[in-house]
Short mmCIF file of C-alpha atoms in Angstrom, two decimals:
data_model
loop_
_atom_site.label_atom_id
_atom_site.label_comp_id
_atom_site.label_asym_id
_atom_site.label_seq_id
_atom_site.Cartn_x
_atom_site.Cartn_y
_atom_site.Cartn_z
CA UNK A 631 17.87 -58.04 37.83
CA UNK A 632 19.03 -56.37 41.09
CA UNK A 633 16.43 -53.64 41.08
CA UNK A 634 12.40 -53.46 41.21
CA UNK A 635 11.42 -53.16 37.72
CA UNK A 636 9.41 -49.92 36.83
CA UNK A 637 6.08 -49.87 38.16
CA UNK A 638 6.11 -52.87 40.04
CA UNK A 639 4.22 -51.49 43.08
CA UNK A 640 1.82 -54.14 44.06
CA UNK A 641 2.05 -58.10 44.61
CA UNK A 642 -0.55 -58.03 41.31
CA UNK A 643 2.42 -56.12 40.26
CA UNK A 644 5.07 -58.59 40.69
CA UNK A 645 3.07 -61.37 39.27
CA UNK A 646 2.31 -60.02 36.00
CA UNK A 647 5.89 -59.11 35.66
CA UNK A 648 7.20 -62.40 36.53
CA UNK A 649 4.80 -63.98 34.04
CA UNK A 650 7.37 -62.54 31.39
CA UNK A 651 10.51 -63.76 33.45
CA UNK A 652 10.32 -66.95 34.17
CA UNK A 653 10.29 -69.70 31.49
CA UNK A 654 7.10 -71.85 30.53
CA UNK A 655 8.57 -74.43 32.88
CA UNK A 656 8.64 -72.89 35.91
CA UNK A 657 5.97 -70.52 35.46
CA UNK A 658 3.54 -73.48 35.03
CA UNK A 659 5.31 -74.82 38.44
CA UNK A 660 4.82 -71.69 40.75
CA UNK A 661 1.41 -69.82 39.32
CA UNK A 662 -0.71 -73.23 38.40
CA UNK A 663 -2.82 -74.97 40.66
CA UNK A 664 -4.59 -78.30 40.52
CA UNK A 665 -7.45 -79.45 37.56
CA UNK A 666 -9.25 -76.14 36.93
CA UNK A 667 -7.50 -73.99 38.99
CA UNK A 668 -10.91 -73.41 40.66
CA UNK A 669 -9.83 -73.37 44.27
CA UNK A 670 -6.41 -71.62 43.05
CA UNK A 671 -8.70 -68.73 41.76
CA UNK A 672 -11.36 -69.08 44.87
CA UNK A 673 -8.93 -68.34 47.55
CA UNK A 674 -8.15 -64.77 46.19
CA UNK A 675 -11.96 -64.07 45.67
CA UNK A 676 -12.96 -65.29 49.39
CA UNK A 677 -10.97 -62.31 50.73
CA UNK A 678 -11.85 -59.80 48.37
CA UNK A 679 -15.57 -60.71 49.18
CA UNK A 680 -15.30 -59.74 52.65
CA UNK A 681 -16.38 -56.54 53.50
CA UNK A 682 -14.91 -53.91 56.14
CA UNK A 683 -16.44 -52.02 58.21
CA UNK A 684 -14.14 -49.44 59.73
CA UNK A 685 -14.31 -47.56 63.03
CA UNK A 686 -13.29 -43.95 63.23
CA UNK A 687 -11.73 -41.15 65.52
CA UNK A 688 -9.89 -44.24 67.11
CA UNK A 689 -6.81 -43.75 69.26
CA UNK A 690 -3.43 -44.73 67.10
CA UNK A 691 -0.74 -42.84 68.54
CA UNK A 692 1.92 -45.39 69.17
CA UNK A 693 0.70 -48.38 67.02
CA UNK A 694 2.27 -51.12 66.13
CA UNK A 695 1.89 -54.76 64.36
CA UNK A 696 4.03 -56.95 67.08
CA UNK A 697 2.79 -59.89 68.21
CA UNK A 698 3.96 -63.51 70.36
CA UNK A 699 4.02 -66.68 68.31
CA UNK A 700 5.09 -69.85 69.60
CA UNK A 701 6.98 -67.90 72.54
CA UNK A 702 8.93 -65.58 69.99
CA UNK A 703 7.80 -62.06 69.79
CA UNK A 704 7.67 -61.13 65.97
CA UNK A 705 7.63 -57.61 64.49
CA UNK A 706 4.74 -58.57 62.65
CA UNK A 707 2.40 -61.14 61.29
CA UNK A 708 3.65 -62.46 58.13
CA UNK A 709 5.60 -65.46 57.38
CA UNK A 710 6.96 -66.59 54.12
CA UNK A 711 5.08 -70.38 53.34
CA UNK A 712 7.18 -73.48 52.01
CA UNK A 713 8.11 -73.46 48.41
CA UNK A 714 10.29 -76.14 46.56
CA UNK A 715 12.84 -75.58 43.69
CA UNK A 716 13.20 -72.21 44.23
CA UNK A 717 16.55 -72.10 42.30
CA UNK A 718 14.06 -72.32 39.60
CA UNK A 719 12.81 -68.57 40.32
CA UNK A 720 16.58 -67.17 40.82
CA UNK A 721 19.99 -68.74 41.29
CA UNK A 722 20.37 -67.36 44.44
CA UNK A 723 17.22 -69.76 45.50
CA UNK A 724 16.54 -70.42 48.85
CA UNK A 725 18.90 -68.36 50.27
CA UNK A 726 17.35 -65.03 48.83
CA UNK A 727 14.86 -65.59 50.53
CA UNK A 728 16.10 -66.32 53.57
CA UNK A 729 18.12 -63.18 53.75
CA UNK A 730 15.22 -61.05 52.66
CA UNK A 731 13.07 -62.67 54.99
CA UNK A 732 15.50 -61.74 57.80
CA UNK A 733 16.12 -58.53 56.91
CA UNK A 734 11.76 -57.74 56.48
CA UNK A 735 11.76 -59.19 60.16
CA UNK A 736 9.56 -62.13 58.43
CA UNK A 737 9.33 -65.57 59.44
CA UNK A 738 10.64 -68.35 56.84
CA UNK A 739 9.52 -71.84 56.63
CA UNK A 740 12.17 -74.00 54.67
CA UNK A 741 10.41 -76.57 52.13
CA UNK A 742 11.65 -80.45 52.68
CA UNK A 743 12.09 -79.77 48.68
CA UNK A 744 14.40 -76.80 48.93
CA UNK A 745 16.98 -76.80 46.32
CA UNK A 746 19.58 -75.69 48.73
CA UNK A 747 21.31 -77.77 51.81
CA UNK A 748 18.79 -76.82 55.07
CA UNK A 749 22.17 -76.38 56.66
CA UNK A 750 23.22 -73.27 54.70
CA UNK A 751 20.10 -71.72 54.33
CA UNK A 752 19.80 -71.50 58.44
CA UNK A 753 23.69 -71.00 58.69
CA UNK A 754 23.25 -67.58 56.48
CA UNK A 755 20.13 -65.85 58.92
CA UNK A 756 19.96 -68.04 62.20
CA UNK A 757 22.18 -65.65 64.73
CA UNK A 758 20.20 -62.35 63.46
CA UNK A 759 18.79 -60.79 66.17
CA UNK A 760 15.90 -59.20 64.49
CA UNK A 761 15.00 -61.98 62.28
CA UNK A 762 11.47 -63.72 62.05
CA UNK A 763 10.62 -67.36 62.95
CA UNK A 764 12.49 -70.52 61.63
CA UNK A 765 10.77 -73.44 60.68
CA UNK A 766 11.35 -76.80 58.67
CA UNK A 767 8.77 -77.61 56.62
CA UNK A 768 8.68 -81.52 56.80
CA UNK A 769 7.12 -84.04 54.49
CA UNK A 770 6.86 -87.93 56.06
CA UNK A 771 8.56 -89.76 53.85
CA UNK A 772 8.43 -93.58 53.38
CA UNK A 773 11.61 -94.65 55.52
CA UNK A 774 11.51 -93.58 59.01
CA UNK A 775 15.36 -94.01 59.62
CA UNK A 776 15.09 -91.30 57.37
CA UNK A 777 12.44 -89.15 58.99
CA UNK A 778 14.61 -89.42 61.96
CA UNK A 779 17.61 -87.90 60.26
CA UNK A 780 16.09 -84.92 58.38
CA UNK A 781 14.74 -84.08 61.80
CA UNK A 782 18.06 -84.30 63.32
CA UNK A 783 19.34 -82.20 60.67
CA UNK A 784 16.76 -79.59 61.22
CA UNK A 785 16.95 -79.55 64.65
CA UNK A 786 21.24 -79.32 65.05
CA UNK A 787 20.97 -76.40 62.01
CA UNK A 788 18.70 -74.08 64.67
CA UNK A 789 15.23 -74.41 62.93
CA UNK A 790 12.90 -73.40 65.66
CA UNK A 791 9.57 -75.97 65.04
CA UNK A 792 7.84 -78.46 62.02
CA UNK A 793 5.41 -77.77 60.21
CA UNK A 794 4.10 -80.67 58.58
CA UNK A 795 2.43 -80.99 55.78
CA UNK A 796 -0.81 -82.88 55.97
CA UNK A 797 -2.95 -82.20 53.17
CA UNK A 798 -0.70 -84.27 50.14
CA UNK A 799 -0.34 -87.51 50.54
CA UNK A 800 -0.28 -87.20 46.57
CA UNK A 801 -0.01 -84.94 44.28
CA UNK A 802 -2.72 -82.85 42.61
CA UNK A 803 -4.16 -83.14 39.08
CA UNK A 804 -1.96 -80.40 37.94
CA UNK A 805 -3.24 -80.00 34.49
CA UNK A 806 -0.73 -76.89 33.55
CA UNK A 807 2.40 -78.47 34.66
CA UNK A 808 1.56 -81.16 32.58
CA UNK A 809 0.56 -78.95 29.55
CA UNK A 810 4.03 -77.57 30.15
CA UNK A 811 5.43 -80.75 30.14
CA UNK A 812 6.69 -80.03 33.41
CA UNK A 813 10.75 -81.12 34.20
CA UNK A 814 13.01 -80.23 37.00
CA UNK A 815 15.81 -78.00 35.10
CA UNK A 816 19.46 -80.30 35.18
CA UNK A 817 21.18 -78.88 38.35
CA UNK A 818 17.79 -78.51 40.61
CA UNK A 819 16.63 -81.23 43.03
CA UNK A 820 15.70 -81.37 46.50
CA UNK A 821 18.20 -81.65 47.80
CA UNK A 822 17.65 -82.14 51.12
CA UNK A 823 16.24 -85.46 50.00
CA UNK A 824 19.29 -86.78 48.89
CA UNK A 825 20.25 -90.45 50.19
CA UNK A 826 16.86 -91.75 50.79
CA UNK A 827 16.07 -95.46 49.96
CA UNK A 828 13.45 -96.03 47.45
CA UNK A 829 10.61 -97.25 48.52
CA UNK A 830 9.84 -100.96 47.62
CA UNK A 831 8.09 -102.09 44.90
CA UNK A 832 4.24 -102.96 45.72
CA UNK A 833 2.89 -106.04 45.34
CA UNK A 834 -0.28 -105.46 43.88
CA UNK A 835 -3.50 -108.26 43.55
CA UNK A 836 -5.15 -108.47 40.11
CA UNK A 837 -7.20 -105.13 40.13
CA UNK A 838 -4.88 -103.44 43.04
CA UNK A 839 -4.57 -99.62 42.37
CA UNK A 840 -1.05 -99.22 43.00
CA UNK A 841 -1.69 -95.37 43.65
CA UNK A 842 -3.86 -96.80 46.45
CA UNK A 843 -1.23 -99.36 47.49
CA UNK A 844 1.38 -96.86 47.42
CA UNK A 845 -0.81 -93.90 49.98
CA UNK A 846 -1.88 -96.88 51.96
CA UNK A 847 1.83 -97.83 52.69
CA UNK A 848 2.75 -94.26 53.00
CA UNK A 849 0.31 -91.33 53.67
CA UNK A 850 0.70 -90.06 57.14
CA UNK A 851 -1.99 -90.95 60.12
CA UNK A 852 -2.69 -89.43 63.10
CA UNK A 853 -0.33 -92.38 64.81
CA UNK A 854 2.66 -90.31 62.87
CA UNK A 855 1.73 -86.66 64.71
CA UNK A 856 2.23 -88.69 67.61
CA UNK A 857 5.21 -90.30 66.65
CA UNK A 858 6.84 -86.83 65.41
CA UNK A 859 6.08 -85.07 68.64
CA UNK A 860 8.04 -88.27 70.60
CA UNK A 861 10.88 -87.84 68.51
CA UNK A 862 11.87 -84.22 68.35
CA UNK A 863 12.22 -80.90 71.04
CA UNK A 864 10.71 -79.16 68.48
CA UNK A 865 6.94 -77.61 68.50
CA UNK A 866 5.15 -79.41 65.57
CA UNK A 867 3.27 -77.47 63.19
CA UNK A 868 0.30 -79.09 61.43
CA UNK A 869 0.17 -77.58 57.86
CA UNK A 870 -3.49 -78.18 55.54
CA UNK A 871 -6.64 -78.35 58.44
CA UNK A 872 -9.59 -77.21 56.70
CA UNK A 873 -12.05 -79.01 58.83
CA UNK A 874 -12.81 -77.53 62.42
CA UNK A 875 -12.80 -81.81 63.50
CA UNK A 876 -9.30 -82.27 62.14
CA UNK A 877 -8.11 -78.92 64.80
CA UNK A 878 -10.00 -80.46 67.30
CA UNK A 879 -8.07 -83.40 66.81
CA UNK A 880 -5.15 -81.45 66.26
CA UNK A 881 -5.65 -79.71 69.97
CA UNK A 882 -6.01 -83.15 71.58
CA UNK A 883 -2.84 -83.91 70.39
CA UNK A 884 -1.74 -81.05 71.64
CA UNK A 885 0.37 -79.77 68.56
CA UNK A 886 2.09 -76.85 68.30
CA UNK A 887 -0.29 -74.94 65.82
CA UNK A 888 -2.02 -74.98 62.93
CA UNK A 889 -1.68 -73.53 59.46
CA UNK A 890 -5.55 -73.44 57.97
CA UNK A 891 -4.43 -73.83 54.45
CA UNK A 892 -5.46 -75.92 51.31
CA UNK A 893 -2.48 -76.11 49.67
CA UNK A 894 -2.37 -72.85 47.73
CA UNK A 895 -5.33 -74.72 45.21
CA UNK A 896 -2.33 -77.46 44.51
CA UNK A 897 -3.96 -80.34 45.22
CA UNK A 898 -7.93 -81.14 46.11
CA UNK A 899 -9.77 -78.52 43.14
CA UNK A 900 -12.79 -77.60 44.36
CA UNK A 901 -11.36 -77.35 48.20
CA UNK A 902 -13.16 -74.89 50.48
CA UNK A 903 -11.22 -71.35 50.44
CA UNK A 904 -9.34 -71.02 53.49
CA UNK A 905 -10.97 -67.48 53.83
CA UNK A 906 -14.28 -69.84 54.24
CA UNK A 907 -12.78 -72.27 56.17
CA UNK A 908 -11.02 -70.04 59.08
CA UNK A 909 -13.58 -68.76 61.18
CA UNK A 910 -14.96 -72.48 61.85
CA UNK A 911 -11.53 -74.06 62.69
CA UNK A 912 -10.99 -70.82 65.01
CA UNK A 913 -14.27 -71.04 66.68
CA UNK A 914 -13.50 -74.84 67.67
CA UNK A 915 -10.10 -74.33 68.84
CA UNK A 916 -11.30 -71.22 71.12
CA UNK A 917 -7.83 -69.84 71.76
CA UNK A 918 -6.13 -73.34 72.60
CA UNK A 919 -3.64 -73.38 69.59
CA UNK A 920 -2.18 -70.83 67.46
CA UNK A 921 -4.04 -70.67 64.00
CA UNK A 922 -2.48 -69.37 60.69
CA UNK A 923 -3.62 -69.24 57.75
CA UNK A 924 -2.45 -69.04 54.25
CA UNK A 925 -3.90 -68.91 50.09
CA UNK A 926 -4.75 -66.05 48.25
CA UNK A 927 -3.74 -63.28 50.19
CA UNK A 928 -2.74 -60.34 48.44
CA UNK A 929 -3.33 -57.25 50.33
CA UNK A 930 -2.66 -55.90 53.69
CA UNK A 931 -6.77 -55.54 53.86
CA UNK A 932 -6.21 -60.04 53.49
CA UNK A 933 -4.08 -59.64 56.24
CA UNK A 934 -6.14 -57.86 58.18
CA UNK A 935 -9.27 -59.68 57.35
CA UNK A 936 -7.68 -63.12 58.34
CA UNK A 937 -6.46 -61.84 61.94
CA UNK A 938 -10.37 -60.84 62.13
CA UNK A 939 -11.26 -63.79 61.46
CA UNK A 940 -8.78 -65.28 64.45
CA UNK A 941 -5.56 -65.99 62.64
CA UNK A 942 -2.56 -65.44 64.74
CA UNK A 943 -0.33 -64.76 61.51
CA UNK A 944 -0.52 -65.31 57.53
CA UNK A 945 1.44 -67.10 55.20
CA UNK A 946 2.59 -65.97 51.32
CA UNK A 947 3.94 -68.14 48.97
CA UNK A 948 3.64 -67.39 45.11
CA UNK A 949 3.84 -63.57 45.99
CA UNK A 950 7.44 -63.84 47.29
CA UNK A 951 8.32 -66.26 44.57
CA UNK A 952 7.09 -63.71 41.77
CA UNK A 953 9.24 -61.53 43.75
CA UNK A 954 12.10 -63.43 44.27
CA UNK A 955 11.84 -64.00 40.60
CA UNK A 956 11.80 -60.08 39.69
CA UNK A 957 14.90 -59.15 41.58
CA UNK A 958 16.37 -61.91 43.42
CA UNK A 959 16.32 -61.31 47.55
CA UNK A 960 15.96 -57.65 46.77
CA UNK A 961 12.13 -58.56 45.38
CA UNK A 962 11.28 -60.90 48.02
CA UNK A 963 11.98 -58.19 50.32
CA UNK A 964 9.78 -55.80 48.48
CA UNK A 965 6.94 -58.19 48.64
CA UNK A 966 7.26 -58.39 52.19
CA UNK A 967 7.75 -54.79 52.64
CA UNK A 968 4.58 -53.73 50.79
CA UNK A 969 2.12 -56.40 52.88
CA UNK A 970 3.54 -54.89 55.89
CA UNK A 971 2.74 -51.51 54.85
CA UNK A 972 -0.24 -52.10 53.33
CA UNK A 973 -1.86 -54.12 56.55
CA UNK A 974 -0.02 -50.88 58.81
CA UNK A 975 -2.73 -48.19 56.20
CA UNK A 976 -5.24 -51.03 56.53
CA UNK A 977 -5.23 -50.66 60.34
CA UNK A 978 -5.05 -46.50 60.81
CA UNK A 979 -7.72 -46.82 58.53
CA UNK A 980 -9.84 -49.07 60.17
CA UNK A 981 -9.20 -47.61 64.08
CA UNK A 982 -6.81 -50.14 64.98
CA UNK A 983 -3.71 -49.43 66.53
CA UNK A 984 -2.75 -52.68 67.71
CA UNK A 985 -3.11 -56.65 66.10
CA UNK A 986 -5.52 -57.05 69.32
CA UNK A 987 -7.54 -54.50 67.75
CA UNK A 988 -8.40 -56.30 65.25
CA UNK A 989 -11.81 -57.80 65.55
CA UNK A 990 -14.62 -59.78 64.26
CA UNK A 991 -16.80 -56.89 64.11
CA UNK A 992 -14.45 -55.17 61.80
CA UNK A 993 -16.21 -57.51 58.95
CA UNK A 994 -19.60 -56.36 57.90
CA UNK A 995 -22.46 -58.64 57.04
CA UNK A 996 -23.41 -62.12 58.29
CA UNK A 997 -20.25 -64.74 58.99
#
């Protein structure tokens, strides 16, 4: 489809209609989350639950959501989050978004598990001059040689920092996808993966878990952030902090930023709603690195309440998928389009007419 379907006017909106366009496959990919979905469900309910408190008879002539991240100055705060297979939404995959995502002034973040080359994806938006942030999203994987040359990749192809995913060093329970019986369709892969060694068989002792075996081996330490900064130009992004020791850490190392997220519910059920978790992480850091923040966010009043609660920016991911989904780049641009308005009505209606406006004591009630 190359236009908004009737009455598609929210991101609820765009959900429900996707629901009915993409297959049981995929739709058990993009909209479930890990075990019960509990976390999955939580993060949309933590930012509803906040209240506002607006201020009145503000100033707001010559408002405006622009903002600096990471050096860049960015027409306003929301980026699109890493999401794999999305060839699976639309053919036009990856790409879609990327144009839509340029053309909304939005910042993109490339999954490792994109089912189109890195290479073309940046190629198609990387010299416009109004376009958001571009980042690689970057998974460790088990052969460094490797690591090395995905980096390399990233880096010649103009993406702009890492982010790195910390918060998976497995995969989630994910009860739906295997209801589903969950299969990448013939013609999808990541792509981007493409030429890296398997990793060697473990040799397990009677009563070895080789799950265990295999994360021990594998799952990324804080050695690795250390390692990654060493071996790239590029800021490095630290992707799935919930815990205000973790940014602390995080700061020490002095990393680029930080993305307060749980995984959009994918992984640990049951994991504190990064609506909960926020204000903690950005009352340890105290300014010292930027803090996003993705999961659940809906609404331009999400957007708002986040930046209250002293995110820099905001991520979306299922939203543009649903979107992407509906009407190819066309829908991810509407998704975009209507966050950004929404947060702009949020703001005149809450006496802001700047980001810097935006302020704890927007939020009623105890924090």
């Amino acid at each position: 489809m190359s236009q908004i379907p009737p009455g598609v006017v929210t991101l609820g909106d765009h959900e429900a209609h996707a629901a009915g366009v993409l297959d049981a496959n995929a739709w058990a990919y993009f909209a479930g989350g890990a075990a019960d979905e509990t976390t999955l469900q939580h993060n949309q309910d933590a930012w509803r639950a906040l209240p506002l408190q607006p201020r009145v008879l503000r100033l707001l002539a010559g408002g405006h959501t622009r903002l600096e991240l990471l050096g860049r100055r960015l027409a306003h705060p929301i980026l699109l989050a890493p999401v794999a297979y999305q060839r699976m939404a639309h053919p036009d995959g990856e790409l879609a978004t990327a144009l839509a995502a340029s053309a909304q002034g939005a910042g993109l973040v490339l999954s490792t598990q994109a089912s189109l080359p890195l290479e073309i994806v940046a190629k198609a938006v990387r010299d416009d001059a109004d376009r958001g942030p571009l980042w690689f999203q970057l998974y460790l994987q088990h052969d460094r040689g490797f690591n090395l040359e995905l980096i390399r990749r990233a880096e010649a192809a103009g993406y702009e920092a890492l982010v790195l995913t910390v918060d998976a060093p497995c995969h989630g329970a994910r009860d739906r996808e295997r209801r589903a019986g969950f299969r990448l369709p013939p013609g999808i892969s990541a792509v981007n993966l493409a030429g890296l060694p398997p990793r060697p068989e473990p040799q397990l002792a009677p009563g070895q878990s080789a799950l265990f075996d295999a994360l021990l081996d594998g799952a990324p330490t804080w050695d690795d952030i250390a390692w990654l900064q060493a071996n790239t130009r590029l800021p490095v992004i630290l992707k799935g902090i919930l815990h205000p020791d973790d940014a602390r850490e995080a700061a020490r190392l002095q990393v680029g930023g930080i993305i307060v997220s749980n995984h959009g519910g994918r992984t640990l059920d049951t994991a504190l709603p990064t609506a909960a978790a926020l204000p903690a992480i950005a009352d340890a850091l105290q300014g010292s690195l930027p803090v996003l923040v993705d999961g659940g966010i809906r609404r331009g009043t999400d957007v708002l309440k986040a930046l209250a609660l002293g995110a820099s920016a905001v991520l979306v991911g299922r939203p543009y998928i649903f979107g992407l989904a509906n009407a190819g780049a066309l829908g991810v641009a509407h998704v975009i389009r209507l966050l950004r308005d929404e947060l702009e009505i949020a703001m005149a209606l809450c006496g802001c007419r700047t980001l810097a406006d935006i302020t704890p004591r927007l939020l009623a009630g105890p924090r």
